[in-house]
């Protein structure tokens, strides 16, 4: 009997960078913003225009001029997936654009020597409410802005970022308990538990119920039983190369935190005589060769709001992309006994 492989489509180096300036509240009000609102809108428009050109030809070098961090890894993996398809299986590329004039900008004031970045709530449909949260960071060497994270919003409520009289935000440290009650590392552990156990351990302690958390738990529940008695699917944390995290102060004294995580999904047959037949979307990695087990790797972007005092946080957005798949072919030599 053949089993169909199904991957999760919605989905360690030193600690995360402290992207917040270590200055007093009075000093923060005197700091310049990372860039002007007009410059931020121009960066968003440039991203969309160049992204369309890069995607049309799957031009990794051109893409590298507008994307960085986990987002670049996710986009390149989508290029690879497309290249594994036959020409007849590939869908024609459709250019797109953000509704830039209606973007919600969250531009922090930045201390000298600190990395420059900003966040935005974006919509890919003109006149529609924003449905994605993105982070842009300046690439210091070339002095250009790159999108490093984007996550799909689950729900229509935007985070209530605190803005000063000029409309600029305040950056805070994304890790540690000085500026946030729950840092990026703790939030990441909660997300990983949502996938691994359905949120039964740290997931339910770290997060209050939200549409985004419920979706991750739904992925765990549905994927875990996709093979019935014929096989198993299990999630686990993976080696995370993308430890950068960003945070903004919210109007209630808490923070909006952007972070990334990596998890794996391992599918395996329940007994000999069964096999997993990779689907066409797996072809770039698995080459249509039946497997006894397959381990998928997913890189994901997440965004959550953290309260001012110790209490459950709220996961607002996340997006995942498969970046690798591997496993022993059915006819390969037996694995050594443990």
Tab-separated table of C-alpha atoms in Angstrom:
chain	number	residue	atom	x	y	z
A	1	UNK	CA	0.000	0.000	0.000
A	2	UNK	CA	1.343	3.431	-0.904
A	3	UNK	CA	1.042	6.406	1.393
A	4	UNK	CA	0.814	9.965	0.086
A	5	UNK	CA	3.314	12.398	1.616
A	6	UNK	CA	1.781	15.600	2.938
A	7	UNK	CA	3.831	18.509	4.231
A	8	UNK	CA	2.824	21.383	6.493
A	9	UNK	CA	2.303	24.425	4.317
A	10	UNK	CA	1.494	26.751	7.229
A	11	UNK	CA	3.943	25.599	8.818
A	12	UNK	CA	21.348	26.977	17.391
A	13	UNK	CA	23.451	29.903	17.193
A	14	UNK	CA	23.921	32.523	19.969
A	15	UNK	CA	20.974	34.485	21.334
A	16	UNK	CA	18.936	36.968	19.353
A	17	UNK	CA	20.235	40.410	18.593
A	18	UNK	CA	19.124	43.218	20.874
A	19	UNK	CA	17.668	45.586	18.295
A	20	UNK	CA	16.550	48.173	20.858
A	21	UNK	CA	18.621	51.166	21.941
A	22	UNK	CA	19.720	51.177	25.589
A	23	UNK	CA	18.626	54.714	26.385
A	24	UNK	CA	16.125	56.416	28.669
A	25	UNK	CA	12.556	57.245	27.628
A	26	UNK	CA	13.400	60.957	27.418
A	27	UNK	CA	16.364	60.270	25.179
A	28	UNK	CA	14.276	57.995	22.927
A	29	UNK	CA	11.968	60.876	22.068
A	30	UNK	CA	14.966	62.806	20.776
A	31	UNK	CA	16.277	59.977	18.605
A	32	UNK	CA	15.821	60.102	14.820
A	33	UNK	CA	13.563	57.516	13.165
A	34	UNK	CA	15.170	54.654	11.265
A	35	UNK	CA	13.928	56.332	8.074
A	36	UNK	CA	11.138	58.689	7.047
A	37	UNK	CA	7.638	57.489	6.217
A	38	UNK	CA	8.176	58.421	2.569
A	39	UNK	CA	11.390	56.374	2.484
A	40	UNK	CA	9.601	53.408	4.054
A	41	UNK	CA	6.825	53.519	1.453
A	42	UNK	CA	9.452	53.724	-1.291
A	43	UNK	CA	11.223	50.672	0.173
A	44	UNK	CA	7.941	48.730	0.087
A	45	UNK	CA	7.283	49.704	-3.536
A	46	UNK	CA	10.846	48.818	-4.533
A	47	UNK	CA	10.521	45.446	-2.846
A	48	UNK	CA	7.397	44.542	-4.824
A	49	UNK	CA	8.819	45.731	-8.165
A	50	UNK	CA	12.126	43.875	-7.811
A	51	UNK	CA	10.432	40.823	-6.321
A	52	UNK	CA	8.268	40.494	-9.431
A	53	UNK	CA	11.342	40.584	-11.678
A	54	UNK	CA	13.218	38.070	-9.533
A	55	UNK	CA	10.283	35.680	-9.235
A	56	UNK	CA	9.550	35.692	-12.958
A	57	UNK	CA	13.012	34.245	-13.673
A	58	UNK	CA	13.689	32.691	-10.256
A	59	UNK	CA	16.698	35.007	-10.117
A	60	UNK	CA	18.302	34.290	-6.757
A	61	UNK	CA	20.969	36.986	-7.091
A	62	UNK	CA	18.389	39.685	-7.815
A	63	UNK	CA	16.171	38.420	-5.000
A	64	UNK	CA	19.138	38.710	-2.658
A	65	UNK	CA	19.108	42.505	-3.178
A	66	UNK	CA	15.670	42.873	-1.568
A	67	UNK	CA	15.343	39.911	0.830
A	68	UNK	CA	17.399	38.607	3.710
A	69	UNK	CA	17.312	36.275	6.703
A	70	UNK	CA	14.600	33.637	6.923
A	71	UNK	CA	12.467	35.207	4.194
A	72	UNK	CA	15.196	34.767	1.579
A	73	UNK	CA	15.618	31.118	2.577
A	74	UNK	CA	11.871	30.582	2.278
A	75	UNK	CA	11.649	32.243	-1.140
A	76	UNK	CA	14.630	30.317	-2.553
A	77	UNK	CA	13.042	27.059	-1.405
A	78	UNK	CA	9.890	27.991	-3.343
A	79	UNK	CA	12.052	28.567	-6.421
A	80	UNK	CA	13.556	25.111	-5.969
A	81	UNK	CA	10.124	23.539	-5.543
A	82	UNK	CA	8.952	25.142	-8.793
A	83	UNK	CA	12.056	23.935	-10.621
A	84	UNK	CA	11.189	20.376	-9.603
A	85	UNK	CA	7.931	20.591	-11.535
A	86	UNK	CA	7.575	19.898	-15.239
A	87	UNK	CA	6.869	22.924	-17.426
A	88	UNK	CA	3.253	21.840	-17.818
A	89	UNK	CA	2.864	21.628	-14.030
A	90	UNK	CA	4.187	25.133	-13.406
A	91	UNK	CA	1.601	27.864	-13.033
A	92	UNK	CA	2.173	31.104	-14.966
A	93	UNK	CA	3.656	33.794	-12.743
A	94	UNK	CA	1.298	36.638	-11.890
A	95	UNK	CA	2.833	40.008	-10.943
A	96	UNK	CA	1.532	41.535	-7.732
A	97	UNK	CA	1.864	44.699	-5.638
A	98	UNK	CA	1.175	45.868	-2.108
A	99	UNK	CA	-1.469	48.526	-1.531
A	100	UNK	CA	1.319	50.819	-0.372
A	101	UNK	CA	-0.708	54.000	0.295
A	102	UNK	CA	-2.838	52.093	2.811
A	103	UNK	CA	0.105	50.429	4.587
A	104	UNK	CA	0.365	50.838	8.351
A	105	UNK	CA	3.924	51.832	9.182
A	106	UNK	CA	5.671	51.152	12.492
A	107	UNK	CA	8.990	52.997	12.261
A	108	UNK	CA	11.068	52.999	15.445
A	109	UNK	CA	13.440	55.699	16.586
A	110	UNK	CA	16.954	54.276	16.553
A	111	UNK	CA	20.014	55.135	18.661
A	112	UNK	CA	23.368	55.731	16.929
A	113	UNK	CA	25.089	52.465	16.097
A	114	UNK	CA	21.916	50.384	16.392
A	115	UNK	CA	20.588	48.370	13.404
A	116	UNK	CA	17.981	50.264	11.398
A	117	UNK	CA	14.672	48.523	10.730
A	118	UNK	CA	10.927	49.093	10.522
A	119	UNK	CA	7.735	47.052	10.440
A	120	UNK	CA	4.576	47.393	8.372
A	121	UNK	CA	1.097	45.938	8.107
A	122	UNK	CA	0.508	45.280	4.398
A	123	UNK	CA	-2.256	44.257	2.030
A	124	UNK	CA	-1.762	42.648	-1.362
A	125	UNK	CA	-5.234	43.728	-2.471
A	126	UNK	CA	-6.104	47.368	-3.097
A	127	UNK	CA	-8.703	48.683	-0.702
A	128	UNK	CA	-8.552	45.624	1.559
A	129	UNK	CA	-7.412	45.632	5.181
A	130	UNK	CA	-3.786	44.625	5.805
A	131	UNK	CA	-3.356	40.863	6.047
A	132	UNK	CA	0.416	40.538	6.570
A	133	UNK	CA	2.990	41.809	9.049
A	134	UNK	CA	6.447	42.467	7.621
A	135	UNK	CA	9.852	43.573	8.862
A	136	UNK	CA	12.374	45.459	6.742
A	137	UNK	CA	15.990	45.842	7.864
A	138	UNK	CA	18.802	47.876	6.385
A	139	UNK	CA	21.631	45.855	4.909
A	140	UNK	CA	24.590	47.867	6.251
A	141	UNK	CA	27.173	46.983	3.614
A	142	UNK	CA	25.090	48.167	0.675
A	143	UNK	CA	22.849	50.628	2.540
A	144	UNK	CA	19.702	49.080	1.095
A	145	UNK	CA	16.464	47.946	2.679
A	146	UNK	CA	15.554	44.259	2.591
A	147	UNK	CA	12.450	42.467	3.747
A	148	UNK	CA	13.594	39.886	6.292
A	149	UNK	CA	10.271	38.612	7.612
A	150	UNK	CA	6.637	38.508	6.553
A	151	UNK	CA	3.826	36.586	8.232
A	152	UNK	CA	0.145	36.118	7.434
A	153	UNK	CA	-2.260	37.680	9.923
A	154	UNK	CA	-4.941	35.429	11.359
A	155	UNK	CA	-7.784	37.826	12.082
A	156	UNK	CA	-8.310	41.476	11.181
A	157	UNK	CA	-7.097	43.141	14.379
A	158	UNK	CA	-3.816	44.992	13.972
A	159	UNK	CA	-1.411	45.302	16.903
A	160	UNK	CA	-1.769	48.556	18.861
A	161	UNK	CA	1.777	49.850	18.478
A	162	UNK	CA	2.546	52.919	20.592
A	163	UNK	CA	3.305	55.952	18.413
A	164	UNK	CA	4.614	59.333	19.482
A	165	UNK	CA	3.252	62.716	18.381
A	166	UNK	CA	5.118	62.417	15.083
A	167	UNK	CA	3.829	58.905	14.413
A	168	UNK	CA	7.040	57.036	15.209
A	169	UNK	CA	7.389	53.921	17.374
A	170	UNK	CA	9.771	52.850	20.139
A	171	UNK	CA	11.973	49.785	19.754
A	172	UNK	CA	12.479	47.557	22.779
A	173	UNK	CA	14.705	44.557	23.422
A	174	UNK	CA	13.159	41.423	21.937
A	175	UNK	CA	14.710	39.133	24.551
A	176	UNK	CA	15.188	39.301	28.297
A	177	UNK	CA	12.642	40.471	30.850
A	178	UNK	CA	13.731	44.098	31.098
A	179	UNK	CA	11.524	45.399	28.272
A	180	UNK	CA	9.211	42.457	27.542
A	181	UNK	CA	7.480	39.986	29.849
A	182	UNK	CA	8.048	37.189	27.314
A	183	UNK	CA	11.023	37.354	24.966
A	184	UNK	CA	11.462	35.878	21.506
A	185	UNK	CA	13.064	32.681	22.850
A	186	UNK	CA	10.078	31.929	25.088
A	187	UNK	CA	7.602	32.733	22.313
A	188	UNK	CA	9.522	30.447	19.977
A	189	UNK	CA	9.276	27.599	22.474
A	190	UNK	CA	5.509	28.069	22.627
A	191	UNK	CA	5.159	27.956	18.854
A	192	UNK	CA	7.302	24.828	18.604
A	193	UNK	CA	5.111	23.176	21.228
A	194	UNK	CA	1.972	24.089	19.268
A	195	UNK	CA	3.336	22.022	16.393
A	196	UNK	CA	4.954	19.245	18.450
A	197	UNK	CA	2.178	18.518	20.980
A	198	UNK	CA	-0.772	20.636	19.893
A	199	UNK	CA	0.149	23.179	22.561
A	200	UNK	CA	-0.231	20.803	25.499
A	201	UNK	CA	2.935	21.921	27.306
A	202	UNK	CA	4.603	25.307	26.880
A	203	UNK	CA	2.191	26.268	24.096
A	204	UNK	CA	-0.789	26.695	26.414
A	205	UNK	CA	1.365	28.402	29.036
A	206	UNK	CA	2.946	30.911	26.655
A	207	UNK	CA	-0.066	31.728	24.462
A	208	UNK	CA	-3.673	32.635	25.012
A	209	UNK	CA	-6.153	31.225	22.512
A	210	UNK	CA	-5.967	33.011	19.145
A	211	UNK	CA	-6.714	32.215	15.518
A	212	UNK	CA	-3.022	31.849	14.718
A	213	UNK	CA	-2.338	29.495	17.637
A	214	UNK	CA	-5.430	27.465	16.811
A	215	UNK	CA	-4.243	27.118	13.214
A	216	UNK	CA	-0.867	25.753	14.322
A	217	UNK	CA	-2.602	23.294	16.632
A	218	UNK	CA	-4.924	22.317	13.780
A	219	UNK	CA	-1.880	21.565	11.597
A	220	UNK	CA	-0.520	19.333	14.384
A	221	UNK	CA	-3.817	17.511	14.866
A	222	UNK	CA	-4.670	16.939	11.198
A	223	UNK	CA	-1.159	16.079	10.034
A	224	UNK	CA	-0.624	13.677	12.926
A	225	UNK	CA	-3.498	11.447	11.818
A	226	UNK	CA	-3.162	11.770	8.030
A	227	UNK	CA	-1.948	8.179	7.583
A	228	UNK	CA	-4.232	6.517	10.115
A	229	UNK	CA	-2.777	3.160	11.179
A	230	UNK	CA	-0.484	3.015	8.132
A	231	UNK	CA	2.082	5.575	9.280
A	232	UNK	CA	3.004	8.387	11.633
A	233	UNK	CA	3.751	12.121	11.365
A	234	UNK	CA	5.583	13.891	14.155
A	235	UNK	CA	6.770	17.474	14.581
A	236	UNK	CA	9.881	18.647	16.427
A	237	UNK	CA	12.046	21.724	16.721
A	238	UNK	CA	14.832	22.092	14.162
A	239	UNK	CA	18.159	23.896	14.112
A	240	UNK	CA	17.278	27.562	13.838
A	241	UNK	CA	19.785	29.667	11.872
A	242	UNK	CA	17.691	32.820	12.141
A	243	UNK	CA	17.867	34.152	15.676
A	244	UNK	CA	17.316	37.837	14.936
A	245	UNK	CA	14.218	39.228	16.617
A	246	UNK	CA	12.597	42.651	16.622
A	247	UNK	CA	10.184	44.287	19.053
A	248	UNK	CA	8.114	47.470	19.327
A	249	UNK	CA	6.398	48.952	22.355
A	250	UNK	CA	2.592	48.682	22.318
A	251	UNK	CA	0.101	51.184	23.701
A	252	UNK	CA	-0.655	48.980	26.737
A	253	UNK	CA	2.998	48.912	27.786
A	254	UNK	CA	3.664	45.507	26.279
A	255	UNK	CA	5.401	44.693	22.999
A	256	UNK	CA	4.886	43.432	19.472
A	257	UNK	CA	7.617	40.843	18.846
A	258	UNK	CA	8.746	39.501	15.468
A	259	UNK	CA	10.759	36.262	15.471
A	260	UNK	CA	11.423	33.156	13.394
A	261	UNK	CA	11.515	29.450	14.099
A	262	UNK	CA	12.446	26.187	12.365
A	263	UNK	CA	10.630	22.903	12.832
A	264	UNK	CA	10.697	19.464	11.272
A	265	UNK	CA	7.949	17.043	10.296
A	266	UNK	CA	8.913	13.380	10.109
A	267	UNK	CA	6.592	10.982	8.282
A	268	UNK	CA	7.242	7.241	8.563
A	269	UNK	CA	5.515	4.030	7.540
A	270	UNK	CA	4.116	1.890	10.338
A	271	UNK	CA	5.619	-1.380	9.091
A	272	UNK	CA	7.616	-2.954	6.303
A	273	UNK	CA	5.838	-3.411	2.988
A	274	UNK	CA	4.507	0.153	3.007
A	275	UNK	CA	6.006	3.185	1.300
A	276	UNK	CA	5.506	6.935	1.098
A	277	UNK	CA	5.132	8.195	-2.445
A	278	UNK	CA	6.420	11.777	-2.674
A	279	UNK	CA	4.102	14.263	-4.360
A	280	UNK	CA	5.068	16.522	-7.230
A	281	UNK	CA	5.784	19.400	-4.835
A	282	UNK	CA	8.402	17.190	-3.161
A	283	UNK	CA	10.112	16.277	-6.437
A	284	UNK	CA	12.904	18.852	-6.178
A	285	UNK	CA	14.147	17.137	-3.030
A	286	UNK	CA	12.904	13.546	-3.297
A	287	UNK	CA	12.886	12.945	-7.090
A	288	UNK	CA	9.711	10.808	-7.161
A	289	UNK	CA	11.517	8.004	-5.294
A	290	UNK	CA	9.331	6.125	-2.743
A	291	UNK	CA	10.615	6.404	0.820
A	292	UNK	CA	10.309	4.575	4.106
A	293	UNK	CA	10.360	7.875	5.951
A	294	UNK	CA	10.679	11.541	5.057
A	295	UNK	CA	11.826	14.429	7.212
A	296	UNK	CA	10.682	17.854	6.084
A	297	UNK	CA	12.234	21.064	7.369
A	298	UNK	CA	10.199	24.266	7.616
A	299	UNK	CA	11.425	27.815	8.191
A	300	UNK	CA	8.742	30.104	9.568
A	301	UNK	CA	8.133	33.742	10.513
A	302	UNK	CA	5.975	34.621	13.520
A	303	UNK	CA	4.600	37.737	15.233
A	304	UNK	CA	3.040	37.973	18.698
A	305	UNK	CA	1.959	40.601	21.190
A	306	UNK	CA	3.306	40.340	24.721
A	307	UNK	CA	1.525	41.956	27.698
A	308	UNK	CA	3.236	44.453	29.986
A	309	UNK	CA	3.131	42.041	32.930
A	310	UNK	CA	3.455	38.284	33.172
A	311	UNK	CA	0.439	36.789	31.372
A	312	UNK	CA	-0.138	34.706	28.244
A	313	UNK	CA	0.936	36.328	24.977
A	314	UNK	CA	-1.097	36.360	21.762
A	315	UNK	CA	0.183	34.872	18.518
A	316	UNK	CA	-1.046	37.125	15.691
A	317	UNK	CA	0.627	35.872	12.551
A	318	UNK	CA	2.840	33.170	11.085
A	319	UNK	CA	3.920	31.791	7.720
A	320	UNK	CA	5.977	28.670	6.958
A	321	UNK	CA	7.826	27.350	3.913
A	322	UNK	CA	9.348	23.930	3.354
A	323	UNK	CA	13.088	24.330	2.849
A	324	UNK	CA	14.268	20.702	2.742
A	325	UNK	CA	13.102	17.089	2.527
A	326	UNK	CA	15.051	13.853	2.782
A	327	UNK	CA	14.653	10.195	3.712
A	328	UNK	CA	15.825	6.655	2.919
A	329	UNK	CA	14.473	5.137	-0.320
A	330	UNK	CA	12.376	2.001	0.007
A	331	UNK	CA	15.047	-0.171	-1.643
A	332	UNK	CA	17.972	1.256	0.261
A	333	UNK	CA	20.120	-0.896	2.541
A	334	UNK	CA	18.733	-1.576	6.020
A	335	UNK	CA	19.569	1.017	8.627
A	336	UNK	CA	22.030	-0.100	11.329
A	337	UNK	CA	20.464	-1.244	14.553
A	338	UNK	CA	20.624	1.135	17.495
